[in-house]
Amino acid sequence: MRKKVVIIAILAIILITLAVAASWSVQGKHRYGGGQNKIAVIHVEGVIAGGNGGNSLLGESGGGDEIIRQLHKARDDSSVKAVILRINSPGGSAPASQELGAEIQKLRKDGKIVVASMGDVAASGGYWIAAVTDKIYASPATMTGSIGVYIPYANWQDLYQKIGIQKEKIKSGPHKDILSPERPMTAEERAILQGMVDDLYNQFVTVVAEGRHMDVEQVKQLADGRIYTGSQAKTAGLVDELGTMYDAIDGAAELAGIKGKPVIKEYGNASPFSMLFGASDKVNLEQLMVRHMENKLPITAPLAMPVEW
Amino acid sequence: MVVESFIETIYDVLFKPMTALSKLAEERPLGQAVVVLLISLIIPALGAYFVFSSAGFEKLRNFILITQTIGYFLLWFLGAAILHLIAEIYGGKGTVIGLLVTTGFANLPHLLAVPFLVGTIFIQSSVMNGLVALVSLVIFCWTLTLNVIALKEVYKISWAKAVLVLITPSMVIIALLIVFVILSLAAVLPERLL
């Protein structure tokens, strides 16, 4: 009899706790009090470039396309009410930054709040994508700004002559080998490239002016290519708040009307398999430079990197 | 009457395991063992499912539910076959049905973790997490001990041999992993480093 009582009591306790857990789960209640209100965190790390980034045995990772896929996932998830873009990037290619910016704007049009949280550095292309978000958070020591565009060019003609290399090209038009490192740039080519840089710069300035609700002329005064600290950027109006990623999460929750502690859904986390076999999530800078040398990436702007990288 | 006897068996497995598992090894009630095993797998798996649901891990909860039930059930069959083979190699004499029955009942302590596991949904503190970790460790050791007793009673072997039978598969897996790591390093490292 005693054995029966003990076992029935144990089973009753187990079944009651399970039933309570089931009813809690059916009601959609959440351990962190957020219910279905999630905040997605998407990381923008390293140089912003188009494409898939690194290839690995078990898939591809990194690159602008991967971030866009993550933005689409966040858009399609009805439980995601806000997105934090954790930016730690010195910039990258103008088209990739522009593409990301456009996708962020679509996400906002779909009713999601997008908040940028700047890490160590969010300059140039990194600032481009931050500028199109609802709110920007930066640490006082974050390096940001670098609003501007450049096209790098090196003339290696003298070096080639010294080592006895003579490269020749048969070209279809006079400007087909523009930016060629084997010869000096002509005045006409310089004018063409300057026109391109000016056009890209104006696009960049317009994005910042619209995103930050500033006058174009006011942005142009700030956009001479210089970098700012987070606190300088806040004074200049390029950043909304000084704070950490957790402040940005709280800010996003407030903007999205999430009460209580929000549920965080992190996108793009490396799986143990990809950590073992995969390429880095960050775009390889050397790879990017090699692509530039091969003339496959004629415009590497806005690209703001310290000389000693 | 049958139910009363079944409940008594459950009590004895938990609190008088030597006598209970010895009796089960002789009587071999496979049907009862399957019922006990299913209950011992499904209820904790459901507990884990609700815990992961509350934490927002939708994908993980489905994975846990499948591996905890179907995966563990298959492992019970395969494990019994492997342990039976090892026990016979070590000189034990017994039946695989006896082993299936006793190891099926040996999973009963898993049920006792459910209230603690589910408690983490409602009480979020490091003390609670520590308590769950401690309870899990106790239940793991308890289940392991029941499995050793099961092997001892089914194959009529010594304590030491029963422990050896139980740890042999893990030792083989560890040895194979070491060999795999060494071979992988040999393939990856440049010749001059070797």
Coordinates of C-alpha atoms in Angstrom, one line a residue:
Chain A
M1 CA 0.0 0.0 0.0
R2 CA 2.8 2.4 1.0
K3 CA 4.6 1.6 -2.3
K4 CA 1.5 2.4 -4.3
V5 CA 1.0 5.8 -2.5
V6 CA 4.6 6.8 -3.0
I7 CA 4.6 6.0 -6.8
I8 CA 1.2 7.6 -7.4
A9 CA 2.3 10.7 -5.5
I10 CA 5.5 10.9 -7.6
L11 CA 3.6 10.4 -10.9
A12 CA 1.0 13.0 -9.8
I13 CA 3.7 15.6 -9.1
I14 CA 5.3 14.9 -12.5
L15 CA 2.1 15.0 -14.4
I16 CA 0.8 18.2 -12.7
T17 CA 4.1 20.0 -13.4
L18 CA 4.0 18.8 -17.0
A19 CA 0.4 20.0 -17.4
V20 CA 1.2 23.4 -16.0
A21 CA 4.1 23.7 -18.4
A22 CA 1.9 22.6 -21.3
S23 CA -0.8 25.2 -20.5
W24 CA 1.9 27.8 -20.2
S25 CA 3.3 26.8 -23.6
V26 CA -0.2 26.7 -25.3
Q27 CA -0.9 30.3 -24.0
G28 CA 2.3 31.3 -25.8
K29 CA 3.8 32.8 -22.7
H30 CA 7.5 33.2 -22.7
R31 CA 10.2 32.7 -20.1
Y32 CA 11.5 36.2 -20.8
G33 CA 8.1 37.8 -20.9
G34 CA 8.3 38.7 -24.6
G35 CA 5.7 36.3 -26.0
Q36 CA 5.9 36.5 -29.7
N37 CA 7.6 39.9 -29.7
K38 CA 11.2 39.2 -30.8
I39 CA 14.1 41.4 -31.7
A40 CA 16.3 40.1 -34.4
V41 CA 20.1 40.8 -34.2
I42 CA 21.9 40.8 -37.5
H43 CA 25.6 41.3 -37.6
V44 CA 27.4 43.3 -40.3
E45 CA 31.0 42.4 -39.8
G46 CA 34.1 43.3 -41.8
V47 CA 34.3 44.8 -45.3
I48 CA 31.0 45.1 -47.0
A49 CA 31.1 43.4 -50.4
G50 CA 28.6 41.9 -52.7
G51 CA 28.3 38.1 -53.2
N52 CA 28.2 35.3 -50.8
G53 CA 31.5 35.9 -49.0
G54 CA 33.4 32.8 -48.0
N55 CA 32.8 29.3 -49.3
S56 CA 33.0 26.3 -47.1
L57 CA 32.5 22.6 -47.2
L58 CA 29.1 22.9 -45.6
G59 CA 27.9 26.1 -47.3
E60 CA 28.6 29.7 -47.8
S61 CA 28.8 32.5 -45.3
G62 CA 29.4 36.2 -45.0
G63 CA 29.1 38.8 -47.7
G64 CA 26.2 41.2 -48.6
D65 CA 24.0 38.5 -50.0
E66 CA 24.1 36.6 -46.7
I67 CA 23.1 39.7 -44.8
I68 CA 20.2 40.3 -47.2
R69 CA 19.0 36.8 -46.7
Q70 CA 19.0 37.4 -43.0
L71 CA 17.1 40.6 -43.5
H72 CA 14.5 38.7 -45.5
K73 CA 14.2 36.0 -42.8
A74 CA 13.6 38.8 -40.3
R75 CA 11.0 40.3 -42.6
D76 CA 9.2 37.0 -43.1
D77 CA 9.1 36.2 -39.4
S78 CA 5.9 37.8 -38.0
S79 CA 7.2 37.4 -34.4
V80 CA 10.1 39.7 -35.2
K81 CA 9.0 43.2 -34.4
A82 CA 12.4 45.0 -34.6
V83 CA 15.8 44.4 -36.0
I84 CA 19.2 45.4 -34.5
L85 CA 21.9 45.8 -37.1
R86 CA 25.1 45.3 -35.1
I87 CA 27.6 47.1 -37.4
N88 CA 31.3 46.5 -37.1
S89 CA 32.6 47.5 -40.5
P90 CA 35.0 50.0 -42.0
G91 CA 32.9 50.2 -45.1
G92 CA 33.2 48.4 -48.4
S93 CA 31.9 48.7 -52.0
A94 CA 29.3 51.3 -52.8
P95 CA 26.9 49.0 -54.7
A96 CA 26.9 46.5 -51.8
S97 CA 26.3 49.2 -49.2
Q98 CA 23.5 50.7 -51.4
E99 CA 21.9 47.3 -51.9
L100 CA 21.9 46.6 -48.1
G101 CA 20.6 50.1 -47.5
A102 CA 17.7 49.5 -50.0
E103 CA 16.8 46.2 -48.3
I104 CA 16.8 47.8 -44.9
Q105 CA 14.4 50.5 -46.2
K106 CA 12.1 47.8 -47.5
L107 CA 12.2 46.1 -44.1
R108 CA 11.1 49.4 -42.5
K109 CA 8.4 49.8 -45.0
D110 CA 7.1 46.4 -44.0
G111 CA 6.6 47.8 -40.5
K112 CA 9.7 46.5 -38.7
I113 CA 11.7 48.8 -36.6
V114 CA 15.4 48.8 -37.6
V115 CA 18.0 50.2 -35.1
A116 CA 21.7 50.4 -35.8
S117 CA 24.2 49.6 -33.0
M118 CA 27.8 50.6 -33.9
G119 CA 30.6 48.5 -32.6
D120 CA 34.3 49.4 -32.9
V121 CA 33.9 50.9 -36.3
A122 CA 31.0 51.8 -38.5
A123 CA 32.5 54.1 -41.1
S124 CA 31.8 54.8 -44.7
G125 CA 29.7 52.0 -46.1
G126 CA 29.1 51.0 -42.5
Y127 CA 27.7 54.4 -41.9
W128 CA 25.7 54.3 -45.2
I129 CA 23.6 51.4 -43.9
A130 CA 23.3 52.9 -40.4
A131 CA 21.9 56.1 -41.9
V132 CA 18.8 54.3 -43.3
T133 CA 17.8 52.9 -39.9
D134 CA 15.2 54.3 -37.5
K135 CA 17.8 55.1 -34.8
I136 CA 21.6 54.9 -34.4
Y137 CA 23.4 54.0 -31.2
A138 CA 27.2 54.3 -30.9
S139 CA 29.7 54.0 -28.1
P140 CA 31.5 57.3 -27.4
A141 CA 34.7 55.8 -28.7
T142 CA 33.2 54.2 -31.9
M143 CA 34.9 55.3 -35.1
T144 CA 32.3 56.4 -37.6
G145 CA 31.7 58.9 -40.3
S146 CA 34.1 58.8 -43.3
I147 CA 31.2 59.9 -45.5
G148 CA 32.8 60.0 -48.9
V149 CA 33.9 57.9 -51.8
Y150 CA 37.3 57.2 -53.4
I151 CA 38.6 55.0 -56.1
P152 CA 42.1 53.8 -55.4
Y153 CA 44.7 53.8 -58.1
A154 CA 48.4 52.9 -58.2
N155 CA 50.8 53.6 -61.0
W156 CA 53.4 50.8 -61.2
Q157 CA 55.0 51.8 -64.5
D158 CA 58.4 52.7 -63.0
L159 CA 58.5 49.4 -61.1
Y160 CA 57.7 47.4 -64.2
Q161 CA 60.4 49.2 -66.1
K162 CA 62.9 48.5 -63.4
I163 CA 62.2 44.7 -63.5
G164 CA 61.9 44.6 -67.2
I165 CA 58.2 43.9 -67.7
Q166 CA 56.4 45.5 -70.6
K167 CA 52.7 44.9 -70.6
E168 CA 50.6 45.6 -73.6
K169 CA 46.9 45.5 -74.2
I170 CA 44.8 45.3 -77.3
K171 CA 41.7 47.2 -76.3
S172 CA 38.3 47.9 -77.9
G173 CA 38.1 51.5 -76.7
P174 CA 40.4 54.2 -75.3
H175 CA 39.1 53.8 -71.7
K176 CA 38.7 50.0 -71.6
D177 CA 41.8 49.8 -69.4
I178 CA 41.0 52.7 -67.2
L179 CA 42.7 52.4 -63.8
S180 CA 45.4 50.2 -65.4
P181 CA 48.4 50.3 -63.0
E182 CA 50.9 49.9 -66.0
R183 CA 50.6 53.5 -67.2
P184 CA 49.9 57.0 -65.9
M185 CA 46.2 58.1 -65.8
T186 CA 45.3 60.5 -68.5
A187 CA 43.5 63.8 -67.8
E188 CA 40.4 62.6 -69.6
E189 CA 40.3 59.4 -67.5
R190 CA 40.8 61.4 -64.3
A191 CA 37.8 63.5 -65.3
I192 CA 35.7 60.4 -66.0
L193 CA 36.6 58.9 -62.6
Q194 CA 36.1 62.1 -60.8
G195 CA 32.6 62.3 -62.3
M196 CA 31.9 58.8 -61.0
V197 CA 33.2 59.6 -57.6
D198 CA 31.1 62.8 -57.5
D199 CA 28.0 60.9 -58.5
L200 CA 28.5 58.2 -55.9
Y201 CA 29.3 60.9 -53.3
N202 CA 26.1 62.7 -54.1
Q203 CA 24.2 59.4 -53.8
F204 CA 25.8 58.8 -50.4
V205 CA 25.1 62.4 -49.2
T206 CA 21.4 62.1 -50.3
V207 CA 21.0 58.8 -48.4
V208 CA 22.5 60.4 -45.2
A209 CA 20.4 63.6 -45.6
E210 CA 17.2 61.6 -46.0
G211 CA 18.0 59.1 -43.3
R212 CA 19.1 61.6 -40.8
H213 CA 16.5 64.3 -41.8
M214 CA 19.3 66.8 -42.4
D215 CA 19.8 69.4 -45.1
V216 CA 22.1 68.2 -48.0
E217 CA 24.4 71.2 -47.5
Q218 CA 24.6 70.5 -43.8
V219 CA 25.6 66.8 -44.6
K220 CA 28.2 68.0 -47.2
Q221 CA 29.9 70.1 -44.5
L222 CA 30.3 66.9 -42.4
A223 CA 31.0 64.7 -45.3
D224 CA 34.5 65.6 -46.2
G225 CA 35.6 62.1 -45.6
R226 CA 36.8 62.6 -42.0
I227 CA 36.1 60.1 -39.3
Y228 CA 34.4 61.0 -36.1
T229 CA 34.3 59.4 -32.6
G230 CA 30.8 58.3 -31.5
S231 CA 30.5 61.3 -29.2
Q232 CA 31.6 63.7 -32.0
A233 CA 29.1 62.1 -34.3
K234 CA 26.3 62.5 -31.7
T235 CA 27.1 66.3 -31.4
A236 CA 27.1 66.5 -35.2
G237 CA 23.7 64.7 -35.5
L238 CA 25.1 61.7 -37.3
V239 CA 24.2 59.4 -34.3
D240 CA 21.1 59.5 -32.1
E241 CA 22.2 58.0 -28.8
L242 CA 25.4 57.0 -27.1
G243 CA 25.1 53.4 -25.7
T244 CA 25.9 49.7 -26.1
M245 CA 24.1 47.1 -28.1
Y246 CA 21.9 46.4 -25.1
D247 CA 20.9 50.0 -25.0
A248 CA 20.0 49.7 -28.7
I249 CA 17.9 46.5 -27.9
D250 CA 16.0 48.4 -25.2
G251 CA 15.6 51.4 -27.6
A252 CA 14.3 49.1 -30.4
A253 CA 11.9 47.4 -27.9
E254 CA 10.6 50.8 -26.9
L255 CA 10.1 51.9 -30.6
A256 CA 8.4 48.6 -31.4
G257 CA 6.2 48.9 -28.3
I258 CA 7.5 45.7 -26.7
K259 CA 6.8 45.6 -23.0
G260 CA 9.1 43.7 -20.7
K261 CA 12.4 42.1 -21.5
P262 CA 12.4 41.3 -25.3
V263 CA 13.3 37.9 -26.8
I264 CA 16.4 38.1 -28.8
K265 CA 16.7 36.1 -32.0
E266 CA 20.3 36.2 -33.4
Y267 CA 20.8 35.5 -37.1
G268 CA 23.9 34.3 -38.7
N269 CA 25.5 32.6 -35.8
A270 CA 28.2 30.2 -36.8
S271 CA 27.3 26.6 -36.3
P272 CA 29.8 24.2 -34.6
F273 CA 30.2 22.6 -38.1
S274 CA 30.9 25.8 -39.9
M275 CA 33.3 26.8 -37.1
L276 CA 35.1 23.6 -37.8
F277 CA 34.9 23.5 -41.6
G278 CA 33.6 26.8 -42.7
A279 CA 35.3 30.0 -44.0
S280 CA 35.3 33.1 -41.8
D281 CA 32.0 35.0 -41.6
K282 CA 34.0 38.1 -42.4
V283 CA 34.8 39.0 -45.9
N284 CA 38.5 38.4 -46.5
L285 CA 40.2 41.7 -47.0
E286 CA 43.1 40.2 -49.0
Q287 CA 40.6 38.5 -51.3
L288 CA 38.9 41.8 -51.9
M289 CA 42.2 43.5 -52.7
V290 CA 43.2 40.7 -55.0
R291 CA 39.9 41.1 -56.8
H292 CA 40.6 44.8 -57.1
M293 CA 44.1 44.2 -58.5
E294 CA 42.5 41.8 -61.0
N295 CA 40.3 44.7 -62.1
K296 CA 37.2 42.7 -61.3
L297 CA 36.2 45.3 -58.7
P298 CA 36.9 48.7 -60.3
I299 CA 35.2 50.7 -57.6
T300 CA 36.1 50.0 -54.0
A301 CA 34.3 52.9 -52.5
P302 CA 33.3 54.0 -50.0
L303 CA 36.2 52.1 -48.4
A304 CA 37.6 53.7 -45.3
M305 CA 40.4 51.7 -43.8
P306 CA 43.4 52.8 -41.7
V307 CA 46.7 52.6 -43.6
E308 CA 47.9 50.0 -41.2
W309 CA 45.2 47.3 -41.4
Chain B
M1 CA -3.9 -6.8 -9.6
V2 CA -1.6 -6.6 -12.6
V3 CA -1.5 -2.8 -12.2
E4 CA -0.7 -3.0 -8.5
S5 CA 2.1 -5.5 -9.2
F6 CA 3.4 -3.1 -12.0
I7 CA 3.4 -0.1 -9.6
E8 CA 5.2 -2.2 -7.0
T9 CA 7.8 -3.2 -9.5
I10 CA 8.4 0.5 -10.4
Y11 CA 8.8 1.3 -6.7
D12 CA 11.2 -1.6 -6.2
V13 CA 13.3 -0.6 -9.3
L14 CA 13.7 2.9 -7.8
F15 CA 14.2 2.0 -4.2
K16 CA 15.2 -1.7 -4.0
P17 CA 17.0 -2.1 -7.4
M18 CA 19.0 -5.2 -6.6
T19 CA 15.9 -7.4 -5.8
A20 CA 13.7 -5.8 -8.4
L21 CA 16.2 -6.1 -11.3
S22 CA 17.1 -9.6 -10.3
K23 CA 13.4 -10.6 -10.4
L24 CA 12.9 -8.7 -13.8
A25 CA 15.9 -10.5 -15.3
E26 CA 14.2 -13.8 -14.4
E27 CA 10.6 -13.0 -15.3
R28 CA 11.4 -10.8 -18.4
P29 CA 8.1 -8.9 -18.8
L30 CA 9.1 -7.2 -22.1
G31 CA 5.7 -5.5 -22.6
Q32 CA 5.9 -3.8 -19.2
A33 CA 9.5 -2.8 -20.0
V34 CA 8.4 -1.2 -23.3
V35 CA 5.7 0.8 -21.5
V36 CA 8.1 1.9 -18.7
L37 CA 10.7 2.9 -21.3
L38 CA 8.2 4.9 -23.4
I39 CA 6.9 6.7 -20.3
S40 CA 10.5 7.4 -19.2
L41 CA 11.4 8.8 -22.6
I42 CA 8.2 10.7 -23.6
I43 CA 7.5 12.5 -20.4
P44 CA 11.0 14.0 -19.9
A45 CA 11.1 14.8 -23.6
L46 CA 7.8 16.7 -23.3
G47 CA 9.2 18.5 -20.3
A48 CA 12.3 19.5 -22.3
Y49 CA 10.0 20.5 -25.2
F50 CA 8.0 22.9 -23.1
V51 CA 11.2 24.3 -21.5
F52 CA 12.7 25.0 -25.0
S53 CA 9.4 26.4 -26.2
S54 CA 9.4 28.9 -23.3
A55 CA 12.9 29.9 -24.1
G56 CA 12.0 30.5 -27.8
F57 CA 14.1 27.7 -29.2
E58 CA 11.5 26.3 -31.6
K59 CA 13.9 24.3 -33.8
L60 CA 15.8 22.9 -30.9
R61 CA 12.7 21.7 -29.1
N62 CA 11.6 19.6 -32.1
F63 CA 15.1 18.2 -32.4
I64 CA 15.1 17.3 -28.7
L65 CA 11.7 15.7 -28.9
I66 CA 12.7 13.5 -31.8
T67 CA 16.1 12.5 -30.5
Q68 CA 14.9 12.0 -26.9
T69 CA 12.1 9.6 -28.0
I70 CA 12.8 7.8 -31.3
G71 CA 16.6 8.2 -31.1
Y72 CA 16.7 6.9 -27.5
F73 CA 14.3 4.0 -28.3
L74 CA 16.5 2.9 -31.2
L75 CA 19.6 3.3 -29.0
W76 CA 17.9 1.0 -26.4
F77 CA 17.6 -1.8 -29.0
L78 CA 21.1 -1.3 -30.5
G79 CA 22.7 -0.7 -27.0
A80 CA 21.2 -4.0 -25.8
A81 CA 22.6 -5.9 -28.8
I82 CA 26.0 -4.4 -28.3
L83 CA 26.1 -4.9 -24.5
H84 CA 24.8 -8.5 -25.0
L85 CA 27.7 -9.2 -27.3
I86 CA 30.3 -7.6 -25.0
A87 CA 28.8 -9.4 -21.9
E88 CA 29.1 -12.7 -23.7
I89 CA 32.7 -11.9 -24.7
Y90 CA 33.5 -11.3 -21.1
G91 CA 32.0 -14.7 -20.1
G92 CA 28.5 -13.7 -19.1
K93 CA 25.5 -16.0 -19.7
G94 CA 22.1 -14.3 -20.1
T95 CA 19.4 -13.4 -22.6
V96 CA 19.1 -10.2 -24.6
I97 CA 15.4 -10.1 -23.7
G98 CA 16.4 -10.0 -20.0
L99 CA 18.8 -7.1 -20.8
L100 CA 16.1 -5.2 -22.8
V101 CA 13.7 -5.6 -19.9
T102 CA 16.1 -4.5 -17.1
T103 CA 17.7 -1.6 -19.1
G104 CA 14.2 -0.5 -20.0
F105 CA 13.2 -0.2 -16.4
A106 CA 16.6 1.3 -15.6
N107 CA 15.4 4.5 -17.4
L108 CA 12.8 5.2 -14.7
P109 CA 14.9 7.8 -12.7
H110 CA 14.7 10.1 -15.8
L111 CA 11.1 10.8 -14.8
L112 CA 12.2 12.4 -11.5
A113 CA 14.0 15.2 -13.4
V114 CA 10.8 16.5 -14.9
P115 CA 9.6 18.7 -12.0
F116 CA 13.0 20.3 -11.7
L117 CA 13.4 20.8 -15.4
V118 CA 9.9 22.3 -15.8
G119 CA 10.6 24.5 -12.7
T120 CA 13.2 26.4 -14.8
I121 CA 10.3 27.9 -16.8
F122 CA 8.9 29.6 -13.7
I123 CA 12.0 30.1 -11.6
Q124 CA 14.9 31.8 -13.4
S125 CA 17.8 31.9 -11.1
S126 CA 21.3 30.5 -11.0
V127 CA 20.4 28.5 -7.9
M128 CA 17.6 26.8 -9.9
N129 CA 20.0 26.1 -12.8
G130 CA 22.5 24.7 -10.4
L131 CA 19.9 22.6 -8.8
V132 CA 18.8 21.2 -12.2
A133 CA 22.5 20.4 -13.0
L134 CA 22.9 18.6 -9.7
V135 CA 19.7 16.6 -10.1
S136 CA 20.7 15.7 -13.7
L137 CA 24.0 14.5 -12.4
V138 CA 22.4 12.4 -9.6
I139 CA 19.9 10.9 -12.1
F140 CA 22.7 10.1 -14.6
C141 CA 24.7 8.3 -11.9
W142 CA 21.5 6.6 -10.6
T143 CA 20.6 5.3 -14.2
L144 CA 24.2 4.2 -14.7
T145 CA 24.1 2.2 -11.5
L146 CA 20.8 0.6 -12.4
N147 CA 22.3 -0.4 -15.8
V148 CA 25.3 -1.9 -14.0
I149 CA 23.0 -3.9 -11.7
A150 CA 20.9 -4.9 -14.7
L151 CA 24.0 -6.3 -16.5
K152 CA 25.2 -8.0 -13.2
E153 CA 21.8 -9.7 -12.7
V154 CA 21.1 -10.7 -16.3
Y155 CA 24.5 -12.2 -17.0
K156 CA 25.4 -13.3 -13.5
I157 CA 28.8 -11.5 -13.6
S158 CA 30.8 -9.6 -11.0
W159 CA 30.4 -5.8 -10.3
A160 CA 33.7 -5.1 -12.0
K161 CA 32.8 -7.0 -15.1
A162 CA 29.4 -5.4 -15.3
V163 CA 31.1 -1.9 -15.1
L164 CA 33.6 -3.0 -17.8
V165 CA 30.8 -4.2 -20.1
L166 CA 29.0 -0.9 -19.7
I167 CA 32.1 1.3 -20.4
T168 CA 33.6 -0.8 -23.2
P169 CA 31.5 0.8 -26.0
S170 CA 32.5 4.3 -24.7
M171 CA 36.1 3.3 -24.5
V172 CA 36.0 2.0 -28.1
I173 CA 34.4 5.2 -29.3
I174 CA 37.0 7.3 -27.6
A175 CA 39.8 5.1 -29.0
L176 CA 38.4 5.5 -32.5
L177 CA 38.1 9.2 -32.1
I178 CA 41.7 9.5 -31.0
V179 CA 42.8 7.4 -34.0
F180 CA 40.6 9.6 -36.3
V181 CA 42.1 12.9 -34.8
I182 CA 45.6 11.5 -35.2
L183 CA 45.0 10.4 -38.8
S184 CA 43.3 13.8 -39.6
L185 CA 46.2 15.7 -38.2
A186 CA 48.6 13.5 -40.1
A187 CA 46.7 14.4 -43.3
V188 CA 46.5 18.1 -42.6
L189 CA 49.8 19.0 -41.0
P190 CA 52.8 19.6 -43.4
E191 CA 55.4 16.9 -43.5
R192 CA 58.1 18.9 -41.8
L193 CA 56.0 19.3 -38.6
L194 CA 55.6 15.5 -38.2

